[in-house]
Amino acid sequence: MSNILRGINGKIQSAANFSLPSLNATNSPCCMTLDILGHANGVNFKTLKHQGSRQYCGCIETRDIGAYDSCPSGCKYCYANQSPAKAREMQKYHDPDSALLLGHLGETDVVRQSSQKSFLAPVQMELIELWE
């Protein structure tokens, strides 16, 4: 991999993994920051300190909304599907009318409301925008 990347002037980014110096990796504590996400989506975020999900991780806080091996799209580099066949098989449990991604709530299931705070920075509007 190192030779391929060298040929295209590329680098490996190994988030919070400092064991890859031989691969000429750019070691960063973050693979997904508010700056990266904001730039990709054209929004600004508040300046916040995030704890990440493991030692040395500086990524933003996240909430999982899906289930592993459940998406039939088949993207080659998707971490969430280890088996495209299993993902296709899991689709039989999807019901668009259900509150769940897969299946239905059972009698003993417990639903808890999770608080989700916004990381978006307040938008400074121009005075002229108020009349548009």
A tleap script that builds the chain and sets N, CA, C and O, in Angstrom:
source leaprc.protein.ff14SB
mol = sequence {
  NMET SER ASN ILE LEU ARG GLY ILE ASN GLY
  LYS ILE GLN SER ALA ALA ASN PHE SER LEU
  PRO SER LEU ASN ALA THR ASN SER PRO CYS
  CYS MET THR LEU ASP ILE LEU GLY HIE ALA
  ASN GLY VAL ASN PHE LYS THR LEU LYS HIE
  GLN GLY SER ARG GLN TYR CYS GLY CYS ILE
  GLU THR ARG ASP ILE GLY ALA TYR ASP SER
  CYS PRO SER GLY CYS LYS TYR CYS TYR ALA
  ASN GLN SER PRO ALA LYS ALA ARG GLU MET
  GLN LYS TYR HIE ASP PRO ASP SER ALA LEU
  LEU LEU GLY HIE LEU GLY GLU THR ASP VAL
  VAL ARG GLN SER SER GLN LYS SER PHE LEU
  ALA PRO VAL GLN MET GLU LEU ILE GLU LEU
  TRP CGLU
}
set mol.1.N position { 0.817 -1.175 0.000 }
set mol.1.CA position { 0.000 0.000 0.000 }
set mol.1.C position { 0.872 1.254 0.000 }
set mol.1.O position { 0.566 2.243 -0.666 }
set mol.2.N position { 1.950 1.190 0.751 }
set mol.2.CA position { 2.865 2.319 0.837 }
set mol.2.C position { 3.415 2.689 -0.540 }
set mol.2.O position { 3.514 3.871 -0.870 }
set mol.3.N position { 3.773 1.686 -1.345 }
set mol.3.CA position { 4.306 1.950 -2.686 }
set mol.3.C position { 3.261 2.579 -3.594 }
set mol.3.O position { 3.580 3.489 -4.359 }
set mol.4.N position { 2.031 2.116 -3.524 }
set mol.4.CA position { 0.952 2.684 -4.343 }
set mol.4.C position { 0.756 4.147 -3.991 }
set mol.4.O position { 0.670 4.999 -4.876 }
set mol.5.N position { 0.685 4.440 -2.702 }
set mol.5.CA position { 0.464 5.812 -2.273 }
set mol.5.C position { 1.624 6.716 -2.642 }
set mol.5.O position { 1.416 7.873 -3.010 }
set mol.6.N position { 2.836 6.207 -2.548 }
set mol.6.CA position { 4.006 6.996 -2.924 }
set mol.6.C position { 3.918 7.382 -4.399 }
set mol.6.O position { 4.298 8.490 -4.777 }
set mol.7.N position { 3.417 6.471 -5.231 }
set mol.7.CA position { 3.299 6.735 -6.662 }
set mol.7.C position { 2.283 7.799 -7.018 }
set mol.7.O position { 2.377 8.414 -8.080 }
set mol.8.N position { 1.323 8.025 -6.154 }
set mol.8.CA position { 0.314 9.055 -6.432 }
set mol.8.C position { 0.409 10.210 -5.441 }
set mol.8.O position { -0.503 11.027 -5.318 }
set mol.9.N position { 1.542 10.254 -4.737 }
set mol.9.CA position { 1.791 11.294 -3.740 }
set mol.9.C position { 0.691 11.310 -2.671 }
set mol.9.O position { 0.252 12.372 -2.230 }
set mol.10.N position { 0.259 10.117 -2.269 }
set mol.10.CA position { -0.790 9.996 -1.260 }
set mol.10.C position { -0.219 9.631 0.091 }
set mol.10.O position { 0.948 9.257 0.206 }
set mol.11.N position { -1.036 9.741 1.094 }
set mol.11.CA position { -0.642 9.370 2.453 }
set mol.11.C position { -1.770 8.588 3.102 }
set mol.11.O position { -2.943 8.748 2.765 }
set mol.12.N position { -1.385 7.747 4.034 }
set mol.12.CA position { -2.350 7.028 4.853 }
set mol.12.C position { -2.597 7.878 6.089 }
set mol.12.O position { -1.650 8.364 6.708 }
set mol.13.N position { -3.837 8.057 6.446 }
set mol.13.CA position { -4.130 8.723 7.711 }
set mol.13.C position { -4.591 7.669 8.683 }
set mol.13.O position { -5.601 7.001 8.465 }
set mol.14.N position { -3.843 7.525 9.757 }
set mol.14.CA position { -4.194 6.519 10.751 }
set mol.14.C position { -4.661 7.234 12.003 }
set mol.14.O position { -3.852 7.680 12.817 }
set mol.15.N position { -5.942 7.338 12.148 }
set mol.15.CA position { -6.498 8.066 13.281 }
set mol.15.C position { -6.199 7.354 14.591 }
set mol.15.O position { -6.573 6.198 14.788 }
set mol.16.N position { -5.520 8.065 15.479 }
set mol.16.CA position { -5.214 7.576 16.825 }
set mol.16.C position { -4.515 6.222 16.814 }
set mol.16.O position { -4.651 5.445 17.759 }
set mol.17.N position { -3.777 5.941 15.762 }
set mol.17.CA position { -3.033 4.684 15.673 }
set mol.17.C position { -1.591 5.041 15.354 }
set mol.17.O position { -1.266 5.374 14.215 }
set mol.18.N position { -0.740 4.973 16.346 }
set mol.18.CA position { 0.641 5.417 16.174 }
set mol.18.C position { 1.588 4.256 15.906 }
set mol.18.O position { 2.789 4.363 16.157 }
set mol.19.N position { 1.058 3.149 15.397 }
set mol.19.CA position { 1.893 1.971 15.156 }
set mol.19.C position { 2.201 1.771 13.675 }
set mol.19.O position { 2.643 0.689 13.286 }
set mol.20.N position { 1.978 2.791 12.836 }
set mol.20.CA position { 2.179 2.619 11.395 }
set mol.20.C position { 3.270 3.514 10.809 }
set mol.20.O position { 3.117 3.949 9.667 }
set mol.21.N position { 4.361 3.818 11.515 }
set mol.21.CA position { 5.362 4.724 10.951 }
set mol.21.C position { 6.000 4.183 9.677 }
set mol.21.O position { 6.422 4.967 8.828 }
set mol.22.N position { 6.078 2.896 9.527 }
set mol.22.CA position { 6.701 2.314 8.341 }
set mol.22.C position { 5.863 2.553 7.085 }
set mol.22.O position { 6.374 2.446 5.970 }
set mol.23.N position { 4.608 2.870 7.256 }
set mol.23.CA position { 3.738 3.128 6.105 }
set mol.23.C position { 3.687 4.594 5.743 }
set mol.23.O position { 2.891 4.994 4.894 }
set mol.24.N position { 4.542 5.419 6.385 }
set mol.24.CA position { 4.545 6.847 6.114 }
set mol.24.C position { 3.168 7.436 6.395 }
set mol.24.O position { 2.659 8.249 5.624 }
set mol.25.N position { 2.582 7.022 7.490 }
set mol.25.CA position { 1.225 7.447 7.832 }
set mol.25.C position { 1.231 8.821 8.488 }
set mol.25.O position { 2.146 9.167 9.235 }
set mol.26.N position { 0.206 9.583 8.199 }
set mol.26.CA position { -0.023 10.835 8.887 }
set mol.26.C position { -0.857 10.499 10.106 }
set mol.26.O position { -2.033 10.153 9.989 }
set mol.27.N position { -0.257 10.600 11.253 }
set mol.27.CA position { -0.972 10.242 12.478 }
set mol.27.C position { -1.743 11.443 12.990 }
set mol.27.O position { -1.181 12.513 13.220 }
set mol.28.N position { -2.998 11.252 13.157 }
set mol.28.CA position { -3.879 12.295 13.642 }
set mol.28.C position { -4.783 11.685 14.697 }
set mol.28.O position { -5.161 10.519 14.588 }
set mol.29.N position { -5.132 12.453 15.713 }
set mol.29.CA position { -6.046 11.899 16.697 }
set mol.29.C position { -7.493 11.898 16.208 }
set mol.29.O position { -8.380 11.424 16.919 }
set mol.30.N position { -7.742 12.413 15.025 }
set mol.30.CA position { -9.126 12.556 14.558 }
set mol.30.C position { -9.287 12.102 13.114 }
set mol.30.O position { -8.492 12.464 12.246 }
set mol.31.N position { -10.314 11.313 12.868 }
set mol.31.CA position { -10.664 11.007 11.477 }
set mol.31.C position { -11.904 11.792 11.073 }
set mol.31.O position { -12.126 12.030 9.886 }
set mol.32.N position { -12.721 12.201 12.058 }
set mol.32.CA position { -13.901 13.006 11.759 }
set mol.32.C position { -13.998 14.137 12.776 }
set mol.32.O position { -14.371 13.929 13.930 }
set mol.33.N position { -13.658 15.324 12.325 }
set mol.33.CA position { -13.717 16.490 13.195 }
set mol.33.C position { -14.882 17.380 12.764 }
set mol.33.O position { -15.450 17.203 11.687 }
set mol.34.N position { -15.220 18.327 13.614 }
set mol.34.CA position { -16.260 19.291 13.246 }
set mol.34.C position { -15.808 20.130 12.059 }
set mol.34.O position { -16.633 20.515 11.232 }
set mol.35.N position { -14.509 20.423 11.958 }
set mol.35.CA position { -14.007 21.176 10.799 }
set mol.35.C position { -14.212 20.401 9.503 }
set mol.35.O position { -14.676 20.959 8.509 }
set mol.36.N position { -13.869 19.118 9.514 }
set mol.36.CA position { -14.040 18.281 8.319 }
set mol.36.C position { -15.516 18.181 7.953 }
set mol.36.O position { -15.887 18.373 6.796 }
set mol.37.N position { -16.348 17.882 8.931 }
set mol.37.CA position { -17.781 17.730 8.698 }
set mol.37.C position { -18.416 19.051 8.254 }
set mol.37.O position { -19.239 19.070 7.339 }
set mol.38.N position { -18.036 20.138 8.896 }
set mol.38.CA position { -18.578 21.447 8.543 }
set mol.38.C position { -18.186 21.864 7.142 }
set mol.38.O position { -19.015 22.365 6.383 }
set mol.39.N position { -16.915 21.658 6.793 }
set mol.39.CA position { -16.445 22.009 5.446 }
set mol.39.C position { -17.184 21.198 4.382 }
set mol.39.O position { -17.552 21.731 3.335 }
set mol.40.N position { -17.398 19.927 4.646 }
set mol.40.CA position { -18.077 19.056 3.679 }
set mol.40.C position { -19.545 19.430 3.493 }
set mol.40.O position { -20.121 19.171 2.436 }
set mol.41.N position { -20.156 20.039 4.518 }
set mol.41.CA position { -21.586 20.335 4.466 }
set mol.41.C position { -21.918 21.822 4.439 }
set mol.41.O position { -23.092 22.194 4.456 }
set mol.42.N position { -20.896 22.677 4.397 }
set mol.42.CA position { -21.131 24.107 4.308 }
set mol.42.C position { -21.760 24.720 5.549 }
set mol.42.O position { -22.566 25.644 5.442 }
set mol.43.N position { -21.402 24.215 6.729 }
set mol.43.CA position { -21.927 24.767 7.981 }
set mol.43.C position { -20.776 25.024 8.943 }
set mol.43.O position { -19.676 24.499 8.768 }
set mol.44.N position { -21.042 25.842 9.964 }
set mol.44.CA position { -20.056 26.108 11.006 }
set mol.44.C position { -20.546 25.520 12.315 }
set mol.44.O position { -21.740 25.527 12.615 }
set mol.45.N position { -19.605 25.017 13.078 }
set mol.45.CA position { -19.931 24.418 14.359 }
set mol.45.C position { -19.327 25.220 15.502 }
set mol.45.O position { -18.358 25.956 15.314 }
set mol.46.N position { -19.906 25.073 16.682 }
set mol.46.CA position { -19.349 25.672 17.888 }
set mol.46.C position { -17.972 25.059 18.132 }
set mol.46.O position { -17.704 23.933 17.714 }
set mol.47.N position { -17.114 25.795 18.801 }
set mol.47.CA position { -15.817 25.256 19.193 }
set mol.47.C position { -16.025 24.450 20.471 }
set mol.47.O position { -16.307 25.004 21.534 }
set mol.48.N position { -15.883 23.147 20.347 }
set mol.48.CA position { -16.122 22.248 21.471 }
set mol.48.C position { -14.990 21.245 21.601 }
set mol.48.O position { -14.333 20.907 20.617 }
set mol.49.N position { -14.768 20.779 22.797 }
set mol.49.CA position { -13.798 19.714 23.040 }
set mol.49.C position { -14.562 18.396 23.058 }
set mol.49.O position { -15.558 18.261 23.769 }
set mol.50.N position { -14.102 17.439 22.289 }
set mol.50.CA position { -14.759 16.135 22.218 }
set mol.50.C position { -13.858 15.067 22.812 }
set mol.50.O position { -12.633 15.160 22.735 }
set mol.51.N position { -14.467 14.059 23.400 }
set mol.51.CA position { -13.711 13.002 24.059 }
set mol.51.C position { -13.374 11.845 23.143 }
set mol.51.O position { -12.500 11.046 23.482 }
set mol.52.N position { -14.015 11.717 22.014 }
set mol.52.CA position { -13.739 10.588 21.141 }
set mol.52.C position { -14.249 9.284 21.722 }
set mol.52.O position { -14.912 9.267 22.759 }
set mol.53.N position { -13.935 8.197 21.044 }
set mol.53.CA position { -14.480 6.906 21.451 }
set mol.53.C position { -13.435 5.929 21.996 }
set mol.53.O position { -13.788 4.848 22.467 }
set mol.54.N position { -12.157 6.301 21.937 }
set mol.54.CA position { -11.112 5.431 22.473 }
set mol.54.C position { -9.888 6.276 22.806 }
set mol.54.O position { -9.871 7.474 22.521 }
set mol.55.N position { -8.876 5.679 23.398 }
set mol.55.CA position { -7.675 6.412 23.790 }
set mol.55.C position { -7.066 7.131 22.589 }
set mol.55.O position { -6.952 6.551 21.509 }
set mol.56.N position { -6.681 8.369 22.771 }
set mol.56.CA position { -6.074 9.246 21.781 }
set mol.56.C position { -7.053 9.739 20.712 }
set mol.56.O position { -6.673 10.542 19.860 }
set mol.57.N position { -8.296 9.275 20.741 }
set mol.57.CA position { -9.268 9.682 19.724 }
set mol.57.C position { -9.794 11.077 20.040 }
set mol.57.O position { -10.190 11.356 21.172 }
set mol.58.N position { -9.797 11.944 19.048 }
set mol.58.CA position { -10.308 13.297 19.225 }
set mol.58.C position { -11.494 13.581 18.326 }
set mol.58.O position { -11.832 14.742 18.095 }
set mol.59.N position { -12.125 12.546 17.818 }
set mol.59.CA position { -13.258 12.720 16.915 }
set mol.59.C position { -14.478 13.280 17.647 }
set mol.59.O position { -14.551 13.264 18.876 }
set mol.60.N position { -15.423 13.770 16.864 }
set mol.60.CA position { -16.647 14.300 17.442 }
set mol.60.C position { -17.486 13.168 18.034 }
set mol.60.O position { -17.347 12.006 17.651 }
set mol.61.N position { -18.345 13.527 18.961 }
set mol.61.CA position { -19.256 12.547 19.549 }
set mol.61.C position { -20.269 12.129 18.488 }
set mol.61.O position { -20.698 12.942 17.668 }
set mol.62.N position { -20.639 10.876 18.513 }
set mol.62.CA position { -21.589 10.373 17.526 }
set mol.62.C position { -22.664 9.540 18.198 }
set mol.62.O position { -22.520 9.109 19.342 }
set mol.63.N position { -23.730 9.328 17.473 }
set mol.63.CA position { -24.803 8.435 17.907 }
set mol.63.C position { -25.052 7.456 16.776 }
set mol.63.O position { -25.293 7.862 15.640 }
set mol.64.N position { -24.995 6.187 17.077 }
set mol.64.CA position { -25.304 5.181 16.064 }
set mol.64.C position { -26.802 5.178 15.804 }
set mol.64.O position { -27.606 5.193 16.735 }
set mol.65.N position { -27.163 5.160 14.540 }
set mol.65.CA position { -28.587 5.124 14.197 }
set mol.65.C position { -28.926 3.911 13.349 }
set mol.65.O position { -30.072 3.745 12.930 }
set mol.66.N position { -27.965 3.085 13.101 }
set mol.66.CA position { -28.197 1.931 12.250 }
set mol.66.C position { -27.867 0.631 12.941 }
set mol.66.O position { -27.813 0.555 14.168 }
set mol.67.N position { -27.648 -0.386 12.141 }
set mol.67.CA position { -27.283 -1.707 12.641 }
set mol.67.C position { -26.274 -2.309 11.671 }
set mol.67.O position { -26.400 -2.152 10.456 }
set mol.68.N position { -25.292 -2.985 12.202 }
set mol.68.CA position { -24.296 -3.613 11.345 }
set mol.68.C position { -24.936 -4.641 10.422 }
set mol.68.O position { -25.939 -5.270 10.759 }
set mol.69.N position { -24.334 -4.791 9.259 }
set mol.69.CA position { -24.794 -5.750 8.242 }
set mol.69.C position { -26.281 -5.581 7.923 }
set mol.69.O position { -27.023 -6.561 7.853 }
set mol.70.N position { -26.708 -4.335 7.731 }
set mol.70.CA position { -28.122 -4.088 7.456 }
set mol.70.C position { -28.370 -3.255 6.196 }
set mol.70.O position { -29.519 -3.131 5.770 }
set mol.71.N position { -27.353 -2.695 5.605 }
set mol.71.CA position { -27.538 -1.839 4.433 }
set mol.71.C position { -27.250 -2.627 3.154 }
set mol.71.O position { -26.171 -3.203 3.017 }
set mol.72.N position { -28.196 -2.661 2.222 }
set mol.72.CA position { -28.009 -3.449 1.004 }
set mol.72.C position { -27.254 -2.714 -0.106 }
set mol.72.O position { -27.117 -3.250 -1.206 }
set mol.73.N position { -26.762 -1.501 0.157 }
set mol.73.CA position { -26.120 -0.705 -0.907 }
set mol.73.C position { -24.846 -1.342 -1.434 }
set mol.73.O position { -24.533 -1.200 -2.616 }
set mol.74.N position { -24.110 -2.035 -0.589 }
set mol.74.CA position { -22.924 -2.754 -1.047 }
set mol.74.C position { -21.695 -1.901 -1.293 }
set mol.74.O position { -20.845 -2.276 -2.101 }
set mol.75.N position { -21.575 -0.753 -0.615 }
set mol.75.CA position { -20.385 0.087 -0.792 }
set mol.75.C position { -19.141 -0.705 -0.381 }
set mol.75.O position { -19.116 -1.311 0.690 }
set mol.76.N position { -18.127 -0.699 -1.218 }
set mol.76.CA position { -16.938 -1.539 -1.011 }
set mol.76.C position { -16.189 -1.228 0.273 }
set mol.76.O position { -15.646 -2.137 0.902 }
set mol.77.N position { -16.147 0.043 0.679 }
set mol.77.CA position { -15.333 0.411 1.828 }
set mol.77.C position { -16.149 0.687 3.079 }
set mol.77.O position { -15.653 1.339 3.999 }
set mol.78.N position { -17.371 0.216 3.139 }
set mol.78.CA position { -18.236 0.459 4.288 }
set mol.78.C position { -17.820 -0.425 5.459 }
set mol.78.O position { -17.778 -1.650 5.340 }
set mol.79.N position { -17.516 0.207 6.585 }
set mol.79.CA position { -17.122 -0.554 7.776 }
set mol.79.C position { -18.300 -1.291 8.401 }
set mol.79.O position { -18.101 -2.244 9.155 }
set mol.80.N position { -19.520 -0.862 8.099 }
set mol.80.CA position { -20.694 -1.400 8.783 }
set mol.80.C position { -21.181 -2.723 8.196 }
set mol.80.O position { -21.958 -3.429 8.840 }
set mol.81.N position { -20.749 -3.066 7.012 }
set mol.81.CA position { -21.153 -4.331 6.396 }
set mol.81.C position { -19.941 -5.218 6.205 }
set mol.81.O position { -19.093 -4.952 5.353 }
set mol.82.N position { -19.861 -6.264 6.994 }
set mol.82.CA position { -18.769 -7.221 6.816 }
set mol.82.C position { -19.159 -8.290 5.812 }
set mol.82.O position { -18.300 -8.961 5.240 }
set mol.83.N position { -20.459 -8.445 5.602 }
set mol.83.CA position { -20.945 -9.465 4.687 }
set mol.83.C position { -22.099 -8.905 3.857 }
set mol.83.O position { -23.202 -8.733 4.377 }
set mol.84.N position { -21.862 -8.617 2.573 }
set mol.84.CA position { -22.956 -8.136 1.715 }
set mol.84.C position { -24.120 -9.118 1.669 }
set mol.84.O position { -25.277 -8.704 1.596 }
set mol.85.N position { -23.826 -10.415 1.710 }
set mol.85.CA position { -24.897 -11.422 1.683 }
set mol.85.C position { -25.756 -11.316 2.946 }
set mol.85.O position { -26.983 -11.397 2.879 }
set mol.86.N position { -25.101 -11.135 4.097 }
set mol.86.CA position { -25.857 -11.000 5.339 }
set mol.86.C position { -26.691 -9.724 5.323 }
set mol.86.O position { -27.827 -9.721 5.798 }
set mol.87.N position { -26.135 -8.641 4.780 }
set mol.87.CA position { -26.878 -7.377 4.694 }
set mol.87.C position { -28.126 -7.552 3.832 }
set mol.87.O position { -29.197 -7.056 4.183 }
set mol.88.N position { -27.996 -8.245 2.720 }
set mol.88.CA position { -29.175 -8.503 1.870 }
set mol.88.C position { -30.197 -9.366 2.607 }
set mol.88.O position { -31.404 -9.153 2.490 }
set mol.89.N position { -29.700 -10.339 3.367 }
set mol.89.CA position { -30.583 -11.216 4.138 }
set mol.89.C position { -31.328 -10.435 5.225 }
set mol.89.O position { -32.506 -10.689 5.475 }
set mol.90.N position { -30.646 -9.491 5.865 }
set mol.90.CA position { -31.256 -8.705 6.944 }
set mol.90.C position { -32.393 -7.817 6.438 }
set mol.90.O position { -33.255 -7.413 7.218 }
set mol.91.N position { -32.399 -7.514 5.153 }
set mol.91.CA position { -33.439 -6.638 4.617 }
set mol.91.C position { -34.840 -7.213 4.764 }
set mol.91.O position { -35.817 -6.465 4.714 }
set mol.92.N position { -34.960 -8.509 4.942 }
set mol.92.CA position { -36.295 -9.098 5.126 }
set mol.92.C position { -36.915 -8.633 6.447 }
set mol.92.O position { -38.127 -8.741 6.630 }
set mol.93.N position { -36.091 -8.116 7.373 }
set mol.93.CA position { -36.595 -7.621 8.656 }
set mol.93.C position { -36.947 -6.131 8.616 }
set mol.93.O position { -37.439 -5.580 9.601 }
set mol.94.N position { -36.694 -5.485 7.479 }
set mol.94.CA position { -36.992 -4.050 7.376 }
set mol.94.C position { -38.464 -3.841 7.032 }
set mol.94.O position { -38.987 -4.444 6.095 }
set mol.95.N position { -39.116 -2.988 7.794 }
set mol.95.CA position { -40.507 -2.615 7.553 }
set mol.95.C position { -40.570 -1.094 7.565 }
set mol.95.O position { -40.347 -0.484 8.611 }
set mol.96.N position { -40.866 -0.466 6.433 }
set mol.96.CA position { -40.892 1.003 6.382 }
set mol.96.C position { -41.885 1.623 7.369 }
set mol.96.O position { -41.754 2.798 7.715 }
set mol.97.N position { -42.861 0.860 7.820 }
set mol.97.CA position { -43.850 1.390 8.764 }
set mol.97.C position { -43.447 1.180 10.228 }
set mol.97.O position { -44.165 1.600 11.135 }
set mol.98.N position { -42.316 0.539 10.454 }
set mol.98.CA position { -41.846 0.294 11.820 }
set mol.98.C position { -41.034 1.484 12.318 }
set mol.98.O position { -40.422 2.201 11.527 }
set mol.99.N position { -41.032 1.687 13.621 }
set mol.99.CA position { -40.202 2.732 14.226 }
set mol.99.C position { -38.728 2.321 14.259 }
set mol.99.O position { -37.857 3.153 14.512 }
set mol.100.N position { -38.453 1.061 14.008 }
set mol.100.CA position { -37.093 0.537 14.033 }
set mol.100.C position { -36.564 0.337 12.624 }
set mol.100.O position { -37.334 0.166 11.678 }
set mol.101.N position { -35.246 0.358 12.493 }
set mol.101.CA position { -34.626 0.081 11.206 }
set mol.101.C position { -34.921 -1.347 10.768 }
set mol.101.O position { -35.258 -1.601 9.612 }
set mol.102.N position { -34.788 -2.270 11.708 }
set mol.102.CA position { -35.056 -3.682 11.443 }
set mol.102.C position { -36.010 -4.224 12.494 }
set mol.102.O position { -35.777 -4.054 13.691 }
set mol.103.N position { -37.055 -4.859 12.068 }
set mol.103.CA position { -37.983 -5.490 13.001 }
set mol.103.C position { -38.984 -4.527 13.605 }
set mol.103.O position { -39.212 -3.431 13.094 }
set mol.104.N position { -39.582 -4.969 14.720 }
set mol.104.CA position { -40.627 -4.214 15.421 }
set mol.104.C position { -40.354 -4.249 16.916 }
set mol.104.O position { -39.657 -5.135 17.409 }
set mol.105.N position { -40.903 -3.287 17.627 }
set mol.105.CA position { -40.783 -3.284 19.081 }
set mol.105.C position { -41.540 -4.470 19.656 }
set mol.105.O position { -42.663 -4.764 19.247 }
set mol.106.N position { -40.918 -5.139 20.599 }
set mol.106.CA position { -41.573 -6.247 21.289 }
set mol.106.C position { -42.138 -5.773 22.621 }
set mol.106.O position { -41.882 -4.648 23.051 }
set mol.107.N position { -42.898 -6.632 23.263 }
set mol.107.CA position { -43.536 -6.288 24.538 }
set mol.107.C position { -42.533 -5.909 25.623 }
set mol.107.O position { -42.824 -5.047 26.453 }
set mol.108.N position { -41.382 -6.526 25.631 }
set mol.108.CA position { -40.399 -6.263 26.685 }
set mol.108.C position { -39.345 -5.231 26.289 }
set mol.108.O position { -38.474 -4.906 27.095 }
set mol.109.N position { -39.408 -4.710 25.059 }
set mol.109.CA position { -38.450 -3.693 24.621 }
set mol.109.C position { -38.691 -2.385 25.356 }
set mol.109.O position { -39.830 -2.029 25.658 }
set mol.110.N position { -37.605 -1.673 25.641 }
set mol.110.CA position { -37.693 -0.386 26.321 }
set mol.110.C position { -37.139 0.679 25.388 }
set mol.110.O position { -36.040 0.533 24.852 }
set mol.111.N position { -37.893 1.741 25.196 }
set mol.111.CA position { -37.452 2.872 24.364 }
set mol.111.C position { -37.090 4.009 25.297 }
set mol.111.O position { -37.891 4.410 26.141 }
set mol.112.N position { -35.877 4.530 25.143 }
set mol.112.CA position { -35.428 5.659 25.956 }
set mol.112.C position { -35.128 6.833 25.039 }
set mol.112.O position { -34.490 6.677 23.998 }
set mol.113.N position { -35.589 7.995 25.432 }
set mol.113.CA position { -35.296 9.209 24.686 }
set mol.113.C position { -33.859 9.620 24.984 }
set mol.113.O position { -33.464 9.702 26.147 }
set mol.114.N position { -33.097 9.873 23.965 }
set mol.114.CA position { -31.715 10.302 24.135 }
set mol.114.C position { -31.632 11.796 23.871 }
set mol.114.O position { -32.244 12.307 22.933 }
set mol.115.N position { -30.875 12.487 24.702 }
set mol.115.CA position { -30.718 13.920 24.445 }
set mol.115.C position { -29.621 14.108 23.405 }
set mol.115.O position { -28.571 13.469 23.467 }
set mol.116.N position { -29.875 14.971 22.475 }
set mol.116.CA position { -28.893 15.263 21.429 }
set mol.116.C position { -28.767 16.769 21.331 }
set mol.116.O position { -29.695 17.451 20.896 }
set mol.117.N position { -27.628 17.284 21.732 }
set mol.117.CA position { -27.418 18.722 21.652 }
set mol.117.C position { -26.874 19.085 20.281 }
set mol.117.O position { -26.179 18.293 19.644 }
set mol.118.N position { -27.192 20.267 19.845 }
set mol.118.CA position { -26.715 20.738 18.549 }
set mol.118.C position { -25.295 21.275 18.685 }
set mol.118.O position { -24.980 21.976 19.647 }
set mol.119.N position { -24.455 20.951 17.737 }
set mol.119.CA position { -23.104 21.489 17.689 }
set mol.119.C position { -23.009 22.657 16.712 }
set mol.119.O position { -21.936 23.236 16.544 }
set mol.120.N position { -24.128 23.010 16.062 }
set mol.120.CA position { -24.119 24.098 15.092 }
set mol.120.C position { -23.880 25.441 15.772 }
set mol.120.O position { -24.440 25.720 16.832 }
set mol.121.N position { -23.052 26.258 15.158 }
set mol.121.CA position { -22.811 27.604 15.663 }
set mol.121.C position { -23.985 28.487 15.261 }
set mol.121.O position { -24.593 28.268 14.214 }
set mol.122.N position { -24.309 29.485 16.083 }
set mol.122.CA position { -25.376 30.410 15.687 }
set mol.122.C position { -25.009 31.098 14.381 }
set mol.122.O position { -23.845 31.417 14.139 }
set mol.123.N position { -26.005 31.320 13.552 }
set mol.123.CA position { -25.775 31.955 12.252 }
set mol.123.C position { -25.939 33.455 12.396 }
set mol.123.O position { -26.963 33.922 12.895 }
set mol.124.N position { -24.951 34.207 11.968 }
set mol.124.CA position { -25.014 35.666 11.964 }
set mol.124.C position { -25.653 36.084 10.646 }
set mol.124.O position { -25.057 35.920 9.582 }
set mol.125.N position { -26.863 36.625 10.719 }
set mol.125.CA position { -27.561 37.039 9.503 }
set mol.125.C position { -27.201 38.472 9.153 }
set mol.125.O position { -27.018 39.315 10.032 }
set mol.126.N position { -27.105 38.730 7.885 }
set mol.126.CA position { -26.919 40.093 7.404 }
set mol.126.C position { -28.257 40.806 7.503 }
set mol.126.O position { -29.301 40.178 7.325 }
set mol.127.N position { -28.249 42.076 7.778 }
set mol.127.CA position { -29.471 42.850 7.920 }
set mol.127.C position { -30.351 42.750 6.685 }
set mol.127.O position { -31.573 42.667 6.808 }
set mol.128.N position { -29.764 42.756 5.512 }
set mol.128.CA position { -30.528 42.709 4.259 }
set mol.128.C position { -31.283 41.383 4.121 }
set mol.128.O position { -32.330 41.332 3.475 }
set mol.129.N position { -30.749 40.298 4.734 }
set mol.129.CA position { -31.398 38.992 4.643 }
set mol.129.C position { -32.737 38.968 5.369 }
set mol.129.O position { -33.600 38.153 5.047 }
set mol.130.N position { -32.913 39.835 6.324 }
set mol.130.CA position { -34.147 39.877 7.079 }
set mol.130.C position { -35.347 40.266 6.202 }
set mol.130.O position { -36.478 39.885 6.504 }
set mol.131.N position { -35.112 41.020 5.120 }
set mol.131.CA position { -36.199 41.471 4.258 }
set mol.131.C position { -36.402 40.581 3.054 }
set mol.131.O position { -37.317 40.819 2.265 }
set mol.132.N position { -35.597 39.586 2.890 }
set mol.132.CA position { -35.744 38.713 1.725 }
set mol.132.C position { -36.774 37.640 1.976 }
set mol.132.O position { -37.030 36.813 1.102 }
savepdb mol mol.pdb
quit
